[in-house]
Short mmCIF file of C-alpha atoms in Angstrom, two decimals:
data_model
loop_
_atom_site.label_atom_id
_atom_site.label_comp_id
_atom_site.label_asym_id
_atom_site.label_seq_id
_atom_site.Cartn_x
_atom_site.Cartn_y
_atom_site.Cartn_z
CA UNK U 1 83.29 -26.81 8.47
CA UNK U 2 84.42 -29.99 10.61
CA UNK U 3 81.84 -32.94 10.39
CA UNK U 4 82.71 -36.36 10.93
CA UNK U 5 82.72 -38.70 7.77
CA UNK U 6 83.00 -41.94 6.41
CA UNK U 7 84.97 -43.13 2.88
CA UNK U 8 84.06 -46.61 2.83
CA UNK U 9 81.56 -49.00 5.08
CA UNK U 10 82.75 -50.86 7.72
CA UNK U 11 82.96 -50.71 11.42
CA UNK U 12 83.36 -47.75 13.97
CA UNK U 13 87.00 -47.06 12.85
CA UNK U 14 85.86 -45.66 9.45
CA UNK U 15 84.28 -42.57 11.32
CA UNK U 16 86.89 -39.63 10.71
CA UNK U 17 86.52 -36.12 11.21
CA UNK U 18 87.57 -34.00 8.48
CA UNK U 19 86.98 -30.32 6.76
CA UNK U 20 84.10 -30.66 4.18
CA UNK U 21 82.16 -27.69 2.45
CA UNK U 22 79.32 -25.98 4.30
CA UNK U 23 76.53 -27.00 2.62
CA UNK U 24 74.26 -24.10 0.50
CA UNK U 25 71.29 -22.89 1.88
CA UNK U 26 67.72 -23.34 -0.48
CA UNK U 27 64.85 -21.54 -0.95
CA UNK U 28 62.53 -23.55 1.26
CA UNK U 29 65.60 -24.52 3.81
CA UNK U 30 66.92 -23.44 7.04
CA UNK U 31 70.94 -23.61 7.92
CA UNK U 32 71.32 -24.94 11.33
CA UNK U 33 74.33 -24.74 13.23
CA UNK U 34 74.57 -27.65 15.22
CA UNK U 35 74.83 -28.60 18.63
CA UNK U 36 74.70 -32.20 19.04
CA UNK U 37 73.58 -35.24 16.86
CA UNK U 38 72.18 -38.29 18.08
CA UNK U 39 73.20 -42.16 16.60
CA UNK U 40 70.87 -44.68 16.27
CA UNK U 41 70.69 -48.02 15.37
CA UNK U 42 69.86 -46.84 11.77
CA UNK U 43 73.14 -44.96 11.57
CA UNK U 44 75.28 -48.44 12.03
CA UNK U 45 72.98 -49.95 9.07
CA UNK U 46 73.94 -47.62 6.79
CA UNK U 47 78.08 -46.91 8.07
CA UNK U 48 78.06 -51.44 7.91
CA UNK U 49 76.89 -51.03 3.99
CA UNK U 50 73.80 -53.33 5.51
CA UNK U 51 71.95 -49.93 3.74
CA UNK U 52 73.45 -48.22 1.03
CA UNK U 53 74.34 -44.24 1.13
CA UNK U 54 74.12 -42.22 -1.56
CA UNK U 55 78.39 -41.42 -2.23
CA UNK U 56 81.54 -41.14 -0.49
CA UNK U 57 82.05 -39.55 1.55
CA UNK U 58 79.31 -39.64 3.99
CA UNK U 59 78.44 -37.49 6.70
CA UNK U 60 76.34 -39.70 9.05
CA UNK U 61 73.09 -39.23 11.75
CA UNK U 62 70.24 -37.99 10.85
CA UNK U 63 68.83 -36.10 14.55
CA UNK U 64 69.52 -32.93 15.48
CA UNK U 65 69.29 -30.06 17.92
CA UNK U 66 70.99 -26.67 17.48
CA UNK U 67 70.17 -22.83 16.26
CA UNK U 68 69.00 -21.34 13.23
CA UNK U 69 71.77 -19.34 11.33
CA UNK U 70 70.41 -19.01 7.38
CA UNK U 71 66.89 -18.62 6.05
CA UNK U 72 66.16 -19.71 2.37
CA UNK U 73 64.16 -17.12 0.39
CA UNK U 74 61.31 -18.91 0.90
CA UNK U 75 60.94 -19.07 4.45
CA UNK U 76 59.13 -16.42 6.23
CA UNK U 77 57.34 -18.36 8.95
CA UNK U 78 61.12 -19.34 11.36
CA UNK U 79 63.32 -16.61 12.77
CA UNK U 80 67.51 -16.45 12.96
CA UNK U 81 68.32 -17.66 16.46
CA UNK U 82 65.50 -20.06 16.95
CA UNK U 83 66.28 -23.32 18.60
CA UNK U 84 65.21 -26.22 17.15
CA UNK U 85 65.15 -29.89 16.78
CA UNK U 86 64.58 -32.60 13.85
CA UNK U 87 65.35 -35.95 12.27
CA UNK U 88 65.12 -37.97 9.21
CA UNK U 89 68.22 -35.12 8.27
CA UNK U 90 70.83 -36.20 6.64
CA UNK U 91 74.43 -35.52 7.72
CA UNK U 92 73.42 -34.22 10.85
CA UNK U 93 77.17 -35.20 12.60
CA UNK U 94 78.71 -31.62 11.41
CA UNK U 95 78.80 -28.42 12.39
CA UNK U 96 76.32 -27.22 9.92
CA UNK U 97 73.24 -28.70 8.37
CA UNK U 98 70.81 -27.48 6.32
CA UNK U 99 66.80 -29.10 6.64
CA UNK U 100 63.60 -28.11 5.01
CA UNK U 101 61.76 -25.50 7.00
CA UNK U 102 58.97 -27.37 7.59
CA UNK U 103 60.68 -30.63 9.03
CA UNK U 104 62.10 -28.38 12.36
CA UNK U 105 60.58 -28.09 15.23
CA UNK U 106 61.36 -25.30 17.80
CA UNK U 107 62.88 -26.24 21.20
CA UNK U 108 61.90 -25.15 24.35
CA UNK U 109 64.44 -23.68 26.84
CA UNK U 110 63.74 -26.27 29.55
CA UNK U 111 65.29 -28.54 27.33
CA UNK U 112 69.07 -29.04 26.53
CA UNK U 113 69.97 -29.25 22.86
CA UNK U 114 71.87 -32.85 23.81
CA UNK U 115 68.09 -33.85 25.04
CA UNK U 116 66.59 -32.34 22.06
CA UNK U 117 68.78 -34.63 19.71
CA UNK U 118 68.80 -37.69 21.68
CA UNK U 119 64.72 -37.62 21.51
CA UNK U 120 63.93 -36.85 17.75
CA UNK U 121 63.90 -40.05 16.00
CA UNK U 122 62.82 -42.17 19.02
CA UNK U 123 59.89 -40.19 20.20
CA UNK U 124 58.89 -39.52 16.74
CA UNK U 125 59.54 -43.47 15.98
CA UNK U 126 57.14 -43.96 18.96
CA UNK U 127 54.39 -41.31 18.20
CA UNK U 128 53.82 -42.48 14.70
CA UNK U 129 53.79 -46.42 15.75
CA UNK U 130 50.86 -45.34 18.79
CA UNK U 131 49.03 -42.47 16.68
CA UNK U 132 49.64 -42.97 13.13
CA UNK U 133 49.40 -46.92 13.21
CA UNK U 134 47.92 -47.91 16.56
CA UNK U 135 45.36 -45.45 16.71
CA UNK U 136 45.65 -45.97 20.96
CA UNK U 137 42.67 -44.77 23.07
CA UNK U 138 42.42 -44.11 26.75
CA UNK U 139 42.33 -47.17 28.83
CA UNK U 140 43.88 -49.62 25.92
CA UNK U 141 46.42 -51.81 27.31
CA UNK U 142 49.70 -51.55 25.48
CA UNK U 143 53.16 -53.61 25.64
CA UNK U 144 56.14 -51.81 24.99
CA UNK U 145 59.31 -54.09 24.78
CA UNK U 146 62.58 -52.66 25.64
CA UNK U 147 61.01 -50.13 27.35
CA UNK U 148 64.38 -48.99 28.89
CA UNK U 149 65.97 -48.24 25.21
CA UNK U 150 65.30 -44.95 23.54
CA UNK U 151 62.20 -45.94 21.43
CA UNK U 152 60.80 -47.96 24.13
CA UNK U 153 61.07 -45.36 27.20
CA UNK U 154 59.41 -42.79 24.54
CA UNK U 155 56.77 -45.19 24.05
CA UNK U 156 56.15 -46.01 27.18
CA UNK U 157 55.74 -41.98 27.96
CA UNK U 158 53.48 -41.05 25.22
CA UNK U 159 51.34 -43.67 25.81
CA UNK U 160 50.46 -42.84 29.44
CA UNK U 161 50.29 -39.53 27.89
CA UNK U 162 47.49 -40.95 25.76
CA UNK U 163 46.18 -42.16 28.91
CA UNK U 164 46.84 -45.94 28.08
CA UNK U 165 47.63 -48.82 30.47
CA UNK U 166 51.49 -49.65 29.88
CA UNK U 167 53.24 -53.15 30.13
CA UNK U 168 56.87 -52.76 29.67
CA UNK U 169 59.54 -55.49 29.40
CA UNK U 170 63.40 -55.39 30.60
CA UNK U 171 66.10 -57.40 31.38
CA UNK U 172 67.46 -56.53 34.43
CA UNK U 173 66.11 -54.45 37.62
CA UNK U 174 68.11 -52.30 36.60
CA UNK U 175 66.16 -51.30 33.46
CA UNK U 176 62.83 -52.65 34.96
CA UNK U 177 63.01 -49.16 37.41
CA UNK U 178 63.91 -47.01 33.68
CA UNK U 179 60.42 -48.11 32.77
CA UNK U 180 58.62 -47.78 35.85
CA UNK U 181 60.35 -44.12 36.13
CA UNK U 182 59.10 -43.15 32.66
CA UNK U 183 55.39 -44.19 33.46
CA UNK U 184 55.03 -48.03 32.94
CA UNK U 185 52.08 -49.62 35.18
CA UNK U 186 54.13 -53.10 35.11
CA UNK U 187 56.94 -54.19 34.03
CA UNK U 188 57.53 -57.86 32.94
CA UNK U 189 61.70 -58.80 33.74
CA UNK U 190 61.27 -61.60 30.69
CA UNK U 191 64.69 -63.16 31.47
CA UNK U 192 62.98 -64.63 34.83
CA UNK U 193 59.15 -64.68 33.85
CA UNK U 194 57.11 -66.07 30.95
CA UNK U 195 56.16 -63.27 29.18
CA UNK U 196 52.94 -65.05 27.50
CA UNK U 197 51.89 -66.42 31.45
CA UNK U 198 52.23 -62.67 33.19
CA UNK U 199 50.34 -61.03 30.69
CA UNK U 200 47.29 -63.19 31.14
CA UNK U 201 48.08 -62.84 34.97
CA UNK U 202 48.19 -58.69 34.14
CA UNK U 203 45.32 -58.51 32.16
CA UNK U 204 42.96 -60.96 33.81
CA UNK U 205 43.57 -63.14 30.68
CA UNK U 206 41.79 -59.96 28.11
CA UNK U 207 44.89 -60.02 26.20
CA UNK U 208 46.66 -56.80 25.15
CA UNK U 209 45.06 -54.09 22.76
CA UNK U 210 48.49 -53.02 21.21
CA UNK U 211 52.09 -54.63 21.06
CA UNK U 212 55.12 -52.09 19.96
CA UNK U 213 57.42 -54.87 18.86
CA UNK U 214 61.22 -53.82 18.82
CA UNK U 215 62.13 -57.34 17.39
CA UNK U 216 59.26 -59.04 15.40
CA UNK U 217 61.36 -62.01 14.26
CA UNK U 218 62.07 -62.82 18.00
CA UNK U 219 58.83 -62.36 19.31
CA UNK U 220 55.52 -62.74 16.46
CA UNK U 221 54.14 -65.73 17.80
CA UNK U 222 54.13 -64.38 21.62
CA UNK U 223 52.47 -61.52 20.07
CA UNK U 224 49.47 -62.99 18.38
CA UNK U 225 49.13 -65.29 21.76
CA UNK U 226 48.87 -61.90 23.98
CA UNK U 227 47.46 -59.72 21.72
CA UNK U 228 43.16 -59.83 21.96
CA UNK U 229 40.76 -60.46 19.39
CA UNK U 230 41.05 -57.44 17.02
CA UNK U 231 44.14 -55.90 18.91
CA UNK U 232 47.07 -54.15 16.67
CA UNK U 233 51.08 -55.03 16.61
CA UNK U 234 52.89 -52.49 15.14
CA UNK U 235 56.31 -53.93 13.89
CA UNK U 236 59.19 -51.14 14.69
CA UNK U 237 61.74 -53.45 14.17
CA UNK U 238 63.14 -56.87 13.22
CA UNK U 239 67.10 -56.81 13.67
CA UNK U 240 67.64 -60.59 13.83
CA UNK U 241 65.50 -61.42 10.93
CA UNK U 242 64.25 -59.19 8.16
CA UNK U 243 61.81 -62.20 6.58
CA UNK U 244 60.32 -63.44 9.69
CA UNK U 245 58.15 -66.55 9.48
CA UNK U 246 54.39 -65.41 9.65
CA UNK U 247 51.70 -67.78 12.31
CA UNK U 248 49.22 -66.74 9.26
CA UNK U 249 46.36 -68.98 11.14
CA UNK U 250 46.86 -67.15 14.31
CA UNK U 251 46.89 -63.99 12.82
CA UNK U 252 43.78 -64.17 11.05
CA UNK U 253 42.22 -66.37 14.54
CA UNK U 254 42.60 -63.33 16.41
CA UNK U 255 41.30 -60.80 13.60
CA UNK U 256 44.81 -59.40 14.21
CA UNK U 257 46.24 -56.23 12.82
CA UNK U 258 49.96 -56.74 11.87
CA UNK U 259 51.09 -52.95 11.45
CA UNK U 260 54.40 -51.70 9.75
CA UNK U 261 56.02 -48.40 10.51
CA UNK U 262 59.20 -46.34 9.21
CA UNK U 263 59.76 -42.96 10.06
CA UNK U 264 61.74 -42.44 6.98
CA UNK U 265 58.26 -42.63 4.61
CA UNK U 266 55.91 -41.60 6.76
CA UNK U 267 53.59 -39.01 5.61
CA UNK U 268 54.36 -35.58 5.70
CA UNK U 269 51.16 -34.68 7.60
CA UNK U 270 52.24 -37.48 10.25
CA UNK U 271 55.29 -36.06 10.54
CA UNK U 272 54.29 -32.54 11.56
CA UNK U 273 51.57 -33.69 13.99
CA UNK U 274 54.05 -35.56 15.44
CA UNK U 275 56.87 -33.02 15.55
CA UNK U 276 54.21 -30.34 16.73
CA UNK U 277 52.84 -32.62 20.00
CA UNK U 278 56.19 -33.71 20.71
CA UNK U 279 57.28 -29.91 20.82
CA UNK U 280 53.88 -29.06 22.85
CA UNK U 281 55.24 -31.46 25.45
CA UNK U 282 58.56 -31.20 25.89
CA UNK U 283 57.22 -27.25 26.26
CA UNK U 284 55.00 -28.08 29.59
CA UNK U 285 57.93 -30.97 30.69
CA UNK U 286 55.68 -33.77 30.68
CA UNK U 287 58.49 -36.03 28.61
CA UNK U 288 62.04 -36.57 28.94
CA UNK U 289 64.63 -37.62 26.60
CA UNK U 290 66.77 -40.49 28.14
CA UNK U 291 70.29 -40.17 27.39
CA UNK U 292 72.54 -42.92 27.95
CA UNK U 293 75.53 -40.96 27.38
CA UNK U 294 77.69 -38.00 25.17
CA UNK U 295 80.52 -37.90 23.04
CA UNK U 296 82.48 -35.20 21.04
CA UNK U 297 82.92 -35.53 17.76
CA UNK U 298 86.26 -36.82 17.48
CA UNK U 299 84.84 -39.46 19.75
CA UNK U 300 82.74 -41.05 17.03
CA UNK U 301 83.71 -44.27 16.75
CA UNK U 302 83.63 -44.71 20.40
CA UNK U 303 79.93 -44.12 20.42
CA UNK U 304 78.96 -46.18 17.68
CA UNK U 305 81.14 -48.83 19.42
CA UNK U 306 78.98 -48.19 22.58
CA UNK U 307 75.65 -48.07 20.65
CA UNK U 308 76.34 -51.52 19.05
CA UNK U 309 77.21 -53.20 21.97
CA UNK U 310 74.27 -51.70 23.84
CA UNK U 311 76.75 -50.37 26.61
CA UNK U 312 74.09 -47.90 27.50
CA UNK U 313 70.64 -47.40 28.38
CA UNK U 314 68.72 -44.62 25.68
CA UNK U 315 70.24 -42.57 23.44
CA UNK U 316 73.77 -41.77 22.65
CA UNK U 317 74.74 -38.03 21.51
CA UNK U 318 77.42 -36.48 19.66
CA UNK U 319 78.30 -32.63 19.77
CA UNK U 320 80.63 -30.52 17.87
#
């Protein structure tokens, strides 16, 4: 089968497409045949050596959209034909994968298999960080930064879904309407207003209930300024800095909760709720994947070129 590859880390040039073995179908696994694969940031950790893969060569990506082909022995509960979504997959960038039955979700016909790649790991990302960690209830107030990237416009959706207040930050107008089209009440453009100031201004100086931080390192002490007595920041990411300094005294001041989360070692029964609600809504189109843009497979190394250079606005897709 044709999957795009890697023999060594390094930048986008290293992607290749080549002819690799299909891979063998186990009893409690489905065979997928794929139809697109999304990159995420994740993907350029790993291809960079920043994380470490398992051997050479690697097939890369771990979301994916496409059709069951195989069932393992095991599986009685999926059907051949069945169209489906998942992440935290490995090797997802070929034309076959194969995934445990129970980490696939099925995928409605309203939705296009590139929008059923391009929203696994960021809406799942963004369910586990409100549900999971958060625990958000109606009428909380909740900051979502980068709301007009893939994790952030997800967030920003299932937490109006939740029936939560939603604060969104951008950079431009630009990505300040992204927001406001996927639900956000407000939107903060933090390149021309202080983000501490227009949050007290927002919230009539009650502070925020939860903070999805995109980029702890940058932005902790901000957060335990807004954030209210007893109110939760749930730390999705630190790019810049992966030992940020910790305002320990403010922290404890506010009674704060400082909440990790990783979709990679998330629980099982996390997962599935997750996968299962997700699935429920993209059924009755109440959330929308945003895809920045699509690429072929041969076209690899353009889109992780395009992903690390944040040419785009949400997710970036590859299909076979």
């Amino acid at each position: 089968m044709k999957a795009v590859v890697y023999r060594e880390y390094g930048d986008p040039s290293v992607l290749k497409v080549e002819d690799v073995e299909k891979p063998a179908v186990k009893r409690s696994d489905v065979l997928i045949k794929v139809e697109a694969s999304a990159v995420n940031p994740v993907d350029t950790y790993f291809r960079k050596g920043i994380r470490q893969v398992k051997e050479f060569p690697h097939i890369p990506h771990f979301d994916v959209s496409g059709t069951i082909v195989e069932l393992g022995e095991d599986v009685d509960y999926l059907k051949k034909g069945m169209r489906v979504w998942a992440t935290n997959i490995s090797g997802t960038c070929a034309e076959f994968v194969t995934a445990q039955a129970d980490a696939v979700f099925p995928l409605p016909l309203s939705a296009s298999f590139v929008e059923g790649a391009a929203l696994a790991m960021p809406f799942m990302t963004a369910h586990l960080a409100l549900h999971y960690r958060a625990n958000v209830s109606p009428g909380e107030c909740v900051l979502v930064y980068g709301g007009a990237g893939a994790v952030g416009n997800a967030a920003i959706q299932l937490a109006k879904r939740a029936g939560a207040k939603v604060i969104a930050t951008a950079s431009n107008e630009e990505k300040s309407d992204i927001c406001l089209k996927a639900g956000a009440n407000n939107v903060i453009l933090y390149k021309k207003e202080d983000i501490v100031e227009t949050v007290q201004q927002l919230t009539n100086n009650s502070g925020l209930d939860v903070i999805l931080d995109m980029s702890v390192s940058d932005n902790l002490e901000n957060d335990l300024l807004m954030v209210k007595t007893g109110g939760r920041i749930v730390t999705i990411g630190s790019p810049n800095n992966n030992t940020p300094e910790l305002p320990w005294r403010l922290l404890n001041t506010k009674h704060a909760s400082l909440l990790g989360v990783l979709l990679f070692t998330a629980p099982s029964l996390e997962l599935k709720r997750a996968g299962d609600e997700i699935s429920s809504l993209l059924q009755q189109q109440t959330i929308t994947a945003l895809v920045g843009a699509t690429y072929s497979f041969e076209e690899a190394s353009k889109a992780h070129h395009a992903l690390e250079n944040n040419v785009y606005n949400g997710s970036i897709v590859l299909t076979p």
